[in-house]
Short mmCIF file of C-alpha atoms and ligand atoms in Angstrom, two decimals:
data_model
loop_
_atom_site.label_atom_id
_atom_site.label_comp_id
_atom_site.label_asym_id
_atom_site.label_seq_id
_atom_site.Cartn_x
_atom_site.Cartn_y
_atom_site.Cartn_z
CA MET A 7 45.02 74.52 135.77
CA GLU A 8 43.61 75.32 132.35
CA SER A 9 40.93 77.83 132.06
CA TYR A 10 37.75 76.82 130.22
CA TYR A 11 33.94 77.14 130.21
CA ILE A 12 31.96 74.03 131.38
CA VAL A 13 30.12 74.13 127.96
CA ASN A 14 33.63 73.18 126.54
CA ASP A 15 34.57 70.72 129.24
CA PRO A 16 36.43 68.09 126.99
CA ASN A 17 35.95 65.39 129.68
CA ASP A 18 32.11 65.84 129.75
CA PRO A 19 30.47 63.83 126.95
CA LEU A 20 27.14 65.71 127.27
CA ALA A 21 28.99 69.15 126.80
CA ALA A 22 30.98 67.82 123.94
CA ARG A 23 27.89 66.73 122.22
CA ALA A 24 26.17 70.19 122.78
CA THR A 25 29.31 71.87 121.42
CA GLU A 26 29.37 69.76 118.30
CA ILE A 27 25.61 70.73 117.74
CA ARG A 28 26.46 74.45 118.23
CA LYS A 29 29.44 74.05 115.76
CA GLN A 30 27.48 72.39 113.11
CA ASP A 31 24.69 74.92 113.45
CA TYR A 32 27.19 77.84 113.30
CA LEU A 33 29.17 76.46 110.33
CA PHE A 34 25.90 75.57 108.36
CA TRP A 35 24.65 79.09 108.70
CA LYS A 36 27.97 80.62 107.96
CA GLU A 37 27.96 78.68 104.58
CA VAL A 38 24.51 79.44 103.56
CA LYS A 39 23.98 82.91 104.72
CA PRO A 40 22.93 85.45 101.94
CA ASP A 41 25.16 88.00 100.60
CA LEU A 42 24.10 91.46 101.70
CA GLU A 43 24.01 92.59 98.16
CA ASP A 44 21.75 89.76 96.96
CA ASP A 45 18.01 90.38 97.21
CA PHE A 46 18.47 89.96 100.82
CA ASP A 47 14.53 89.66 101.60
CA ILE A 48 14.01 87.00 99.05
CA SER A 49 17.03 85.11 100.04
CA CYS A 50 16.00 85.08 103.70
CA HIS A 51 12.50 84.12 102.72
CA THR A 52 13.78 81.15 100.74
CA LEU A 53 16.08 80.03 103.48
CA ALA A 54 13.22 80.37 105.95
CA THR A 55 11.04 78.12 103.85
CA ARG A 56 13.68 75.52 103.47
CA THR A 57 14.96 75.32 107.03
CA GLY A 58 11.54 75.84 108.77
CA LEU A 59 12.83 78.79 110.75
CA SER A 60 10.98 82.22 110.56
CA GLU A 61 12.24 84.87 108.27
CA ARG A 62 12.85 87.00 111.18
CA ARG A 63 15.13 84.49 112.77
CA THR A 64 16.99 83.82 109.50
CA ARG A 65 17.53 87.63 109.11
CA ASP A 66 18.79 87.82 112.73
CA ILE A 67 21.11 85.00 112.32
CA THR A 68 22.57 86.32 108.98
CA MET A 69 22.88 89.97 110.60
CA ALA A 70 24.72 88.26 113.74
CA LEU A 71 27.20 86.61 111.43
CA TYR A 72 28.02 89.74 109.46
CA ARG A 73 28.41 91.54 112.83
CA LEU A 74 30.69 88.86 114.21
CA ALA A 75 32.91 89.37 110.88
CA GLU A 76 33.47 92.96 112.21
CA LEU A 77 34.66 91.58 115.51
CA PRO A 78 37.81 89.60 114.59
CA LEU A 79 38.83 88.83 118.12
CA THR A 80 35.50 87.65 119.30
CA ARG A 81 35.04 85.55 116.07
CA ALA A 82 38.32 83.87 116.54
CA LEU A 83 37.22 82.84 120.07
CA GLN A 84 33.98 81.56 118.75
CA GLU A 85 35.65 79.52 115.84
CA THR A 86 38.07 77.97 118.42
CA TYR A 87 35.55 76.95 121.12
CA TYR A 88 32.17 77.16 119.33
CA PHE A 89 30.69 78.24 122.70
CA LEU A 90 28.27 80.90 121.59
CA ASP A 91 24.79 79.72 120.36
CA PHE A 92 22.82 82.01 117.97
CA SER A 93 20.82 83.48 120.91
CA ARG A 94 24.04 85.07 122.22
CA LEU A 95 25.36 85.90 118.75
CA ILE A 96 22.05 87.64 117.96
CA THR A 97 22.25 89.57 121.28
CA ILE A 98 25.72 90.81 120.41
CA ASP A 99 24.36 92.27 117.05
CA ALA A 100 21.14 93.62 118.61
CA VAL A 101 23.05 95.73 121.30
CA LEU A 102 25.84 96.87 118.88
CA SER A 103 23.21 97.90 116.28
CA LYS A 104 22.16 100.66 118.68
CA LEU A 105 25.52 102.38 117.93
CA GLY A 106 24.61 102.86 114.20
CA ASP A 107 27.56 103.56 111.92
CA VAL A 108 30.69 103.89 114.11
CA PRO A 109 34.35 104.54 113.27
CA THR A 110 36.48 101.20 113.10
CA GLU A 111 38.51 102.12 116.13
CA THR A 112 35.22 101.97 118.20
CA LEU A 113 34.40 98.55 116.94
CA GLU A 114 38.14 97.48 117.57
CA ARG A 115 37.69 98.75 121.13
CA ILE A 116 34.50 97.01 121.76
CA ASP A 117 35.91 93.78 120.14
CA GLN A 118 38.85 93.88 122.47
CA GLU A 119 36.74 94.16 125.56
CA LEU A 120 34.14 91.66 124.43
CA ALA A 121 36.83 89.06 123.66
CA SER A 122 38.50 89.68 126.92
CA TYR A 123 35.02 89.33 128.73
CA LEU A 124 34.37 86.06 126.85
CA THR A 125 37.77 84.53 127.35
CA PRO A 126 37.60 82.06 130.38
CA THR A 127 40.03 82.93 133.12
CA SER A 128 39.47 80.10 135.49
CA PRO A 129 38.77 76.38 135.13
CA ARG A 130 35.06 75.36 135.03
CA GLN A 131 33.64 78.70 134.60
CA VAL A 132 29.91 79.11 133.79
CA LEU A 133 29.27 80.74 130.37
CA PRO A 134 27.84 84.32 130.83
CA SER A 135 24.04 84.07 130.52
CA ASN A 136 22.40 86.04 127.57
CA THR A 137 21.14 88.55 129.98
CA ASN A 138 24.49 89.22 131.57
CA LEU A 139 26.10 89.34 128.19
CA ARG A 140 23.52 91.91 127.13
CA ARG A 141 24.20 93.88 130.24
CA LYS A 142 28.02 93.81 129.58
CA LEU A 143 27.59 94.97 126.07
CA ASN A 144 25.18 97.82 127.13
CA GLY A 145 27.98 98.81 129.38
CA LEU A 146 30.44 98.86 126.56
CA ILE A 147 28.39 100.98 124.37
CA ALA A 148 27.18 103.15 126.95
CA VAL A 149 30.60 104.80 127.17
CA GLU A 150 30.77 105.30 123.46
CA THR A 151 28.19 107.76 123.30
CA PRO A 152 29.01 110.71 121.05
CA THR A 153 30.71 113.68 122.56
CA PRO A 154 28.38 116.61 123.10
CA GLU A 155 29.41 118.58 119.99
CA GLU A 156 28.73 115.63 117.58
CA GLU A 157 25.40 115.05 119.33
CA LYS A 158 24.23 118.65 118.81
CA GLU A 159 24.80 118.31 115.05
CA ALA A 160 23.14 114.81 115.02
CA THR A 161 20.08 115.72 117.07
CA PRO A 162 17.14 116.48 114.81
CA GLN A 163 14.93 119.42 116.05
CA LYS A 164 12.06 116.87 116.15
CA ASP A 165 10.05 116.33 119.53
CA PRO A 166 10.87 112.84 120.52
CA TYR A 167 7.53 111.98 121.86
CA PHE A 168 5.40 109.43 120.01
CA THR A 169 2.07 107.83 120.60
CA TYR A 170 0.86 104.89 118.71
CA SER A 171 -2.05 102.50 118.65
CA SER A 172 -1.34 98.86 119.55
CA PHE A 173 -3.36 95.67 119.44
CA GLY A 174 -6.56 94.88 121.30
CA GLY A 175 -7.50 98.44 122.31
CA LYS A 176 -4.16 99.24 123.78
CA ALA A 177 -1.97 102.08 122.86
CA GLY A 178 1.60 103.10 123.46
CA LEU A 179 3.84 105.96 124.16
CA ALA A 180 7.51 106.39 123.36
CA VAL A 181 9.66 109.13 124.55
CA GLU A 182 13.42 109.83 124.63
CA PHE A 183 15.23 111.73 127.21
CA ASP A 184 18.82 112.26 127.91
CA GLU A 185 20.16 109.40 129.99
CA ALA A 186 20.23 111.22 133.34
CA THR A 187 16.61 112.51 133.04
CA LEU A 188 15.46 108.97 132.18
CA ILE A 189 17.21 107.44 135.16
CA ALA A 190 15.57 110.03 137.33
CA ILE A 191 12.06 109.39 135.99
CA ASP A 192 12.57 105.68 136.11
CA GLU A 193 13.54 105.80 139.82
CA HIS A 194 10.37 107.90 140.65
CA VAL A 195 8.08 105.59 138.78
CA SER A 196 9.75 102.47 140.32
CA GLN A 197 9.18 103.88 143.82
CA ALA A 198 5.68 105.02 143.27
CA ALA A 199 4.89 101.54 141.85
CA GLU A 200 6.40 99.66 144.96
CA LYS A 201 4.78 102.13 147.39
CA HIS A 202 1.30 101.77 145.81
CA ASN A 203 1.66 98.13 144.75
CA LEU A 204 1.11 99.17 140.99
CA THR A 205 2.72 98.06 137.85
CA LYS A 206 5.23 100.73 136.67
CA ALA A 207 3.03 101.53 133.56
CA ASP A 208 0.08 102.12 135.97
CA ALA A 209 2.26 104.16 138.35
CA LEU A 210 3.44 106.40 135.48
CA ALA A 211 -0.26 106.98 134.41
CA LYS A 212 -1.34 107.77 137.96
CA LEU A 213 1.64 110.02 138.66
CA ILE A 214 0.94 112.13 135.57
CA LEU A 215 -2.71 112.21 135.99
CA GLY A 216 -2.40 113.33 139.44
CA ASP A 217 -4.16 110.27 141.14
CA ILE A 218 -1.23 109.58 143.33
CA GLU A 219 1.34 111.88 144.61
CA GLN A 220 5.01 111.12 144.86
CA ARG A 221 7.08 113.63 146.87
CA VAL A 222 9.80 111.22 148.20
CA LYS A 223 13.46 111.96 147.63
CA VAL A 224 14.74 109.59 144.96
CA VAL A 225 17.89 108.04 145.99
CA LEU A 226 20.34 106.84 143.34
CA HIS A 227 23.42 104.89 144.02
CA MET A 228 26.29 105.47 141.67
CA TYR A 229 29.71 103.73 141.70
CA ARG A 230 32.48 105.78 140.30
CA ALA A 231 36.27 106.42 140.46
CA TYR A 232 36.71 109.90 141.86
CA ASP A 233 40.36 110.03 141.46
CA GLN A 234 40.00 109.99 137.65
CA LYS A 235 39.13 112.79 135.33
CA ALA A 236 36.61 110.90 132.98
CA ALA A 237 35.53 107.78 134.83
CA PRO A 238 32.32 106.20 133.65
CA GLY A 239 29.61 105.61 136.36
CA PHE A 240 27.68 102.50 137.29
CA ILE A 241 24.21 103.34 138.36
CA GLN A 242 22.43 100.61 140.55
CA GLY A 243 19.34 99.33 138.67
CA PHE A 244 20.41 100.91 135.40
CA GLY A 245 24.09 99.96 134.52
CA TRP A 246 27.13 101.73 133.20
CA VAL A 247 26.82 105.37 132.09
CA SER A 248 29.11 107.63 130.15
CA PRO A 249 31.20 110.17 132.14
CA GLU A 250 29.04 112.98 130.76
CA THR A 251 25.93 111.28 132.38
CA ALA A 252 27.90 110.50 135.45
CA ASP A 253 28.96 114.04 135.73
CA GLY A 254 25.33 115.43 135.47
CA ILE A 255 24.42 113.44 138.52
CA ARG A 256 25.47 115.46 141.58
CA PRO A 257 26.18 113.29 144.62
CA THR A 258 24.72 114.38 147.95
CA GLN A 259 26.75 111.87 149.72
CA LYS A 260 30.02 110.08 148.82
CA ARG A 261 31.15 106.79 150.45
CA ASP A 262 34.56 105.33 150.13
CA MET A 263 34.35 101.70 148.75
CA ASP A 264 38.03 101.08 149.31
CA LEU A 265 37.29 101.58 152.94
CA ALA A 266 34.16 99.56 152.87
CA ARG A 267 36.04 96.66 151.41
CA GLU A 268 38.13 96.28 154.61
CA LEU A 269 35.36 97.01 157.20
CA GLU A 270 33.89 94.30 159.52
CA SER A 271 30.95 94.57 161.79
CA GLU A 272 29.95 92.63 164.78
CA SER A 273 26.24 92.71 164.03
CA TYR A 274 24.52 90.11 162.09
CA VAL A 275 22.55 92.64 159.85
CA THR A 276 24.90 94.08 157.37
CA PRO A 277 25.61 97.71 157.74
CA PRO A 278 24.78 99.82 154.70
CA LEU A 279 28.45 100.67 153.87
CA ILE A 280 29.50 96.93 153.82
CA GLY A 281 26.29 96.14 151.97
CA ALA A 282 27.12 98.76 149.23
CA PHE A 283 30.42 97.37 148.76
CA VAL A 284 29.19 93.62 148.36
CA GLU A 285 26.47 94.68 145.97
CA GLY A 286 29.06 96.74 143.92
CA ARG A 287 31.36 93.76 143.81
CA ASP A 288 28.75 91.09 143.06
CA GLY A 289 26.50 92.99 140.63
CA VAL A 290 24.11 90.10 140.43
CA CYS A 291 23.27 86.95 142.55
CA ARG A 292 26.38 84.76 142.69
CA TRP A 293 24.62 81.51 141.67
CA PRO A 294 26.44 80.79 138.47
CA GLY A 295 24.32 82.20 135.65
CA CYS A 296 21.65 83.93 137.70
CA HIS A 297 21.07 87.56 136.81
CA ARG A 298 18.95 88.76 139.51
CA PRO A 299 20.42 92.24 140.69
CA ALA A 300 22.61 92.10 143.76
CA GLU A 301 20.53 95.02 145.28
CA SER A 302 17.49 92.71 145.30
CA CYS A 303 19.48 89.76 146.64
CA GLN A 304 19.98 88.71 150.29
CA LYS A 305 23.63 88.96 151.90
CA ASP A 306 24.54 85.45 152.60
CA HIS A 307 27.22 84.94 155.41
CA ARG A 308 29.45 82.15 153.86
CA ILE A 309 30.39 81.12 157.35
CA ASP A 310 27.47 81.51 159.65
CA HIS A 311 27.39 84.46 161.99
CA ALA A 312 26.64 82.23 164.85
CA LYS A 313 29.71 80.14 163.93
CA GLY A 314 32.05 83.22 164.18
CA GLY A 315 31.61 84.16 160.47
CA LYS A 316 32.36 87.81 160.04
CA THR A 317 29.89 90.54 158.67
CA ALA A 318 32.38 91.82 156.16
CA GLY A 319 32.86 91.70 152.35
CA SER A 320 35.23 88.79 152.54
CA ASN A 321 32.42 86.51 154.11
CA LEU A 322 29.34 87.89 152.46
CA ALA A 323 27.84 87.07 148.95
CA SER A 324 24.80 88.28 147.24
CA LEU A 325 22.20 85.39 146.86
CA CYS A 326 18.56 85.74 145.42
CA GLN A 327 15.89 84.26 147.68
CA HIS A 328 15.62 81.26 145.47
CA HIS A 329 19.38 80.28 145.47
CA HIS A 330 19.83 81.40 149.04
CA ASN A 331 17.30 78.50 149.88
CA ILE A 332 19.20 76.13 147.82
CA LYS A 333 22.32 76.80 149.76
CA THR A 334 20.49 76.77 153.07
CA ASP A 335 18.97 73.35 152.17
CA GLY A 336 22.53 72.03 151.64
CA GLY A 337 22.53 71.09 148.15
CA ALA A 338 25.61 73.20 147.45
CA PHE A 339 28.04 75.35 149.23
CA TYR A 340 30.91 77.67 148.18
CA ILE A 341 34.22 78.94 149.01
CA MET A 342 35.27 82.57 148.16
CA ASP A 343 38.54 84.28 147.35
CA PRO A 344 38.51 87.16 149.84
CA HIS A 345 40.56 89.37 147.73
CA THR A 346 38.86 88.90 144.25
CA GLY A 347 35.45 87.85 145.27
CA ASP A 348 35.65 84.84 142.99
CA ILE A 349 33.62 81.88 144.17
CA VAL A 350 34.01 78.15 143.71
CA TRP A 351 30.54 76.27 143.99
CA LEU A 352 30.65 72.69 145.27
CA PHE A 353 27.63 70.47 144.50
CA ASP A 354 26.60 67.53 146.31
CA ASP A 355 27.19 65.18 143.36
CA GLY A 356 30.89 66.15 143.50
CA HIS A 357 30.98 68.71 140.57
CA TRP A 358 32.19 72.26 141.03
CA GLU A 359 31.73 75.60 139.13
CA TYR A 360 33.55 78.84 139.13
CA ASP A 361 31.83 82.18 139.30
CA GLU A 362 33.49 85.60 138.98
CA PRO A 363 31.79 88.77 140.43
CA GLN A 364 30.04 91.04 137.79
CA GLY A 365 29.58 94.47 139.56
CA PRO A 366 31.41 97.71 139.04
CA LEU A 367 33.81 96.93 141.88
CA ALA A 368 34.78 93.56 140.66
CA PRO A 369 38.44 93.52 139.72
CA LYS A 370 37.94 92.98 135.94
CA ASN A 371 35.31 95.77 135.70
CA LYS A 372 37.31 98.15 137.92
CA ASN A 373 40.25 97.80 135.37
CA TRP A 374 37.95 98.16 132.45
CA ALA A 375 36.47 101.45 133.85
CA LEU A 376 39.97 102.74 134.49
CA THR A 377 41.06 102.01 130.94
CA VAL A 378 37.94 103.58 129.54
CA GLY A 379 38.33 106.62 131.74
CA GLN A 380 41.81 107.18 130.59
CA ALA A 381 40.91 106.69 126.97
CA ILE A 382 38.08 109.20 127.16
CA ALA A 383 40.30 111.82 129.09
CA ALA A 384 42.93 111.30 126.34
CA ARG A 385 40.30 111.86 123.54
CA ARG A 386 39.01 114.88 125.25
CA ALA A 387 42.52 116.43 125.62
CA ALA A 388 43.19 115.75 121.94
CA ALA A 389 39.92 117.46 120.93
CA LYS A 390 40.66 120.54 123.10
CA GLU A 391 44.16 120.88 121.52
CA ARG A 392 42.45 120.67 118.03
CA ASN A 393 40.01 123.47 119.14
CA ASP A 394 42.71 125.60 120.78
CA SER A 395 45.17 125.44 117.83
ZN1 ZN B 9 19.94 83.69 142.14
#
């Protein structure tokens, strides 16, 4: 069967109309976008007043189109299917902007991965949500961080700690750390917030001012291939990190996910090892398009435990409370490929949707991490050879 996104279903008149609107919108802006050499601000202003959009939106759309021009494979997909609306195109530009000026081969690498992520591989797939697209892109750029030597040259000696006044008697604080430090701080703050029922901002203030104490041990869950020299890591609650950051996090306990994948348990409650596999495979709630992280989802027995359904990766899927309720109420049910974790959702009205797992253990992401790890190891070896000679 042909692979396609539901937004491009040729037999669905509603989807076809929406695609036509996206296409016209895209072609319109492609035609009228200002040249970057023109007086850019005035051009955006004029376009904004003539289209009724804000200047900010006009600028974002323009920059998104220039960004897409740097990503020929992704652009070719868009100009075949017209499946990406401007929200998603702007997300692509916004995330890639964090990279600053990068060599062409970096953009080529990202373009290749992005195009492969956006290419449907099954019929009736649900288009990745804006949030999941942003997470994917953040993962792609996380492993493109500069090597330590380049970083040293680029880092100014300024203290990256800023305070600023905001609106209505509020003031803000912005600080920058290396990734590993930030992950540890964030985990401490999150735990304190949960324990004392505070917002994370309040928890941070109270921790620093000594109003509350936090002496618990922070537990980080990282997925990483240990049989590889330079594998990126995936930290639960944070996302993909570079091999350098992953190296900086020393595990106190290692668990084998290949083993966990095959495990079965008699108990109804999911044992931690099987749970870690399911969360690592799913990444997010398996309701198509939902982006609730798997670690805050429930583990649904596809076939009820009472009816002989196993407590094992092949019979468990992450569903957030809301979508678990919908499934329990009988409005929809699913079947799952036990090897890939792919899910087909079947709805009461007879239509069906295809959902692929998004976590670091999902087949596609495992392959990506493997390729990235090999590329980074090769780059390091080449740099070492240059230094040695
Ligand atoms: Zn959900």
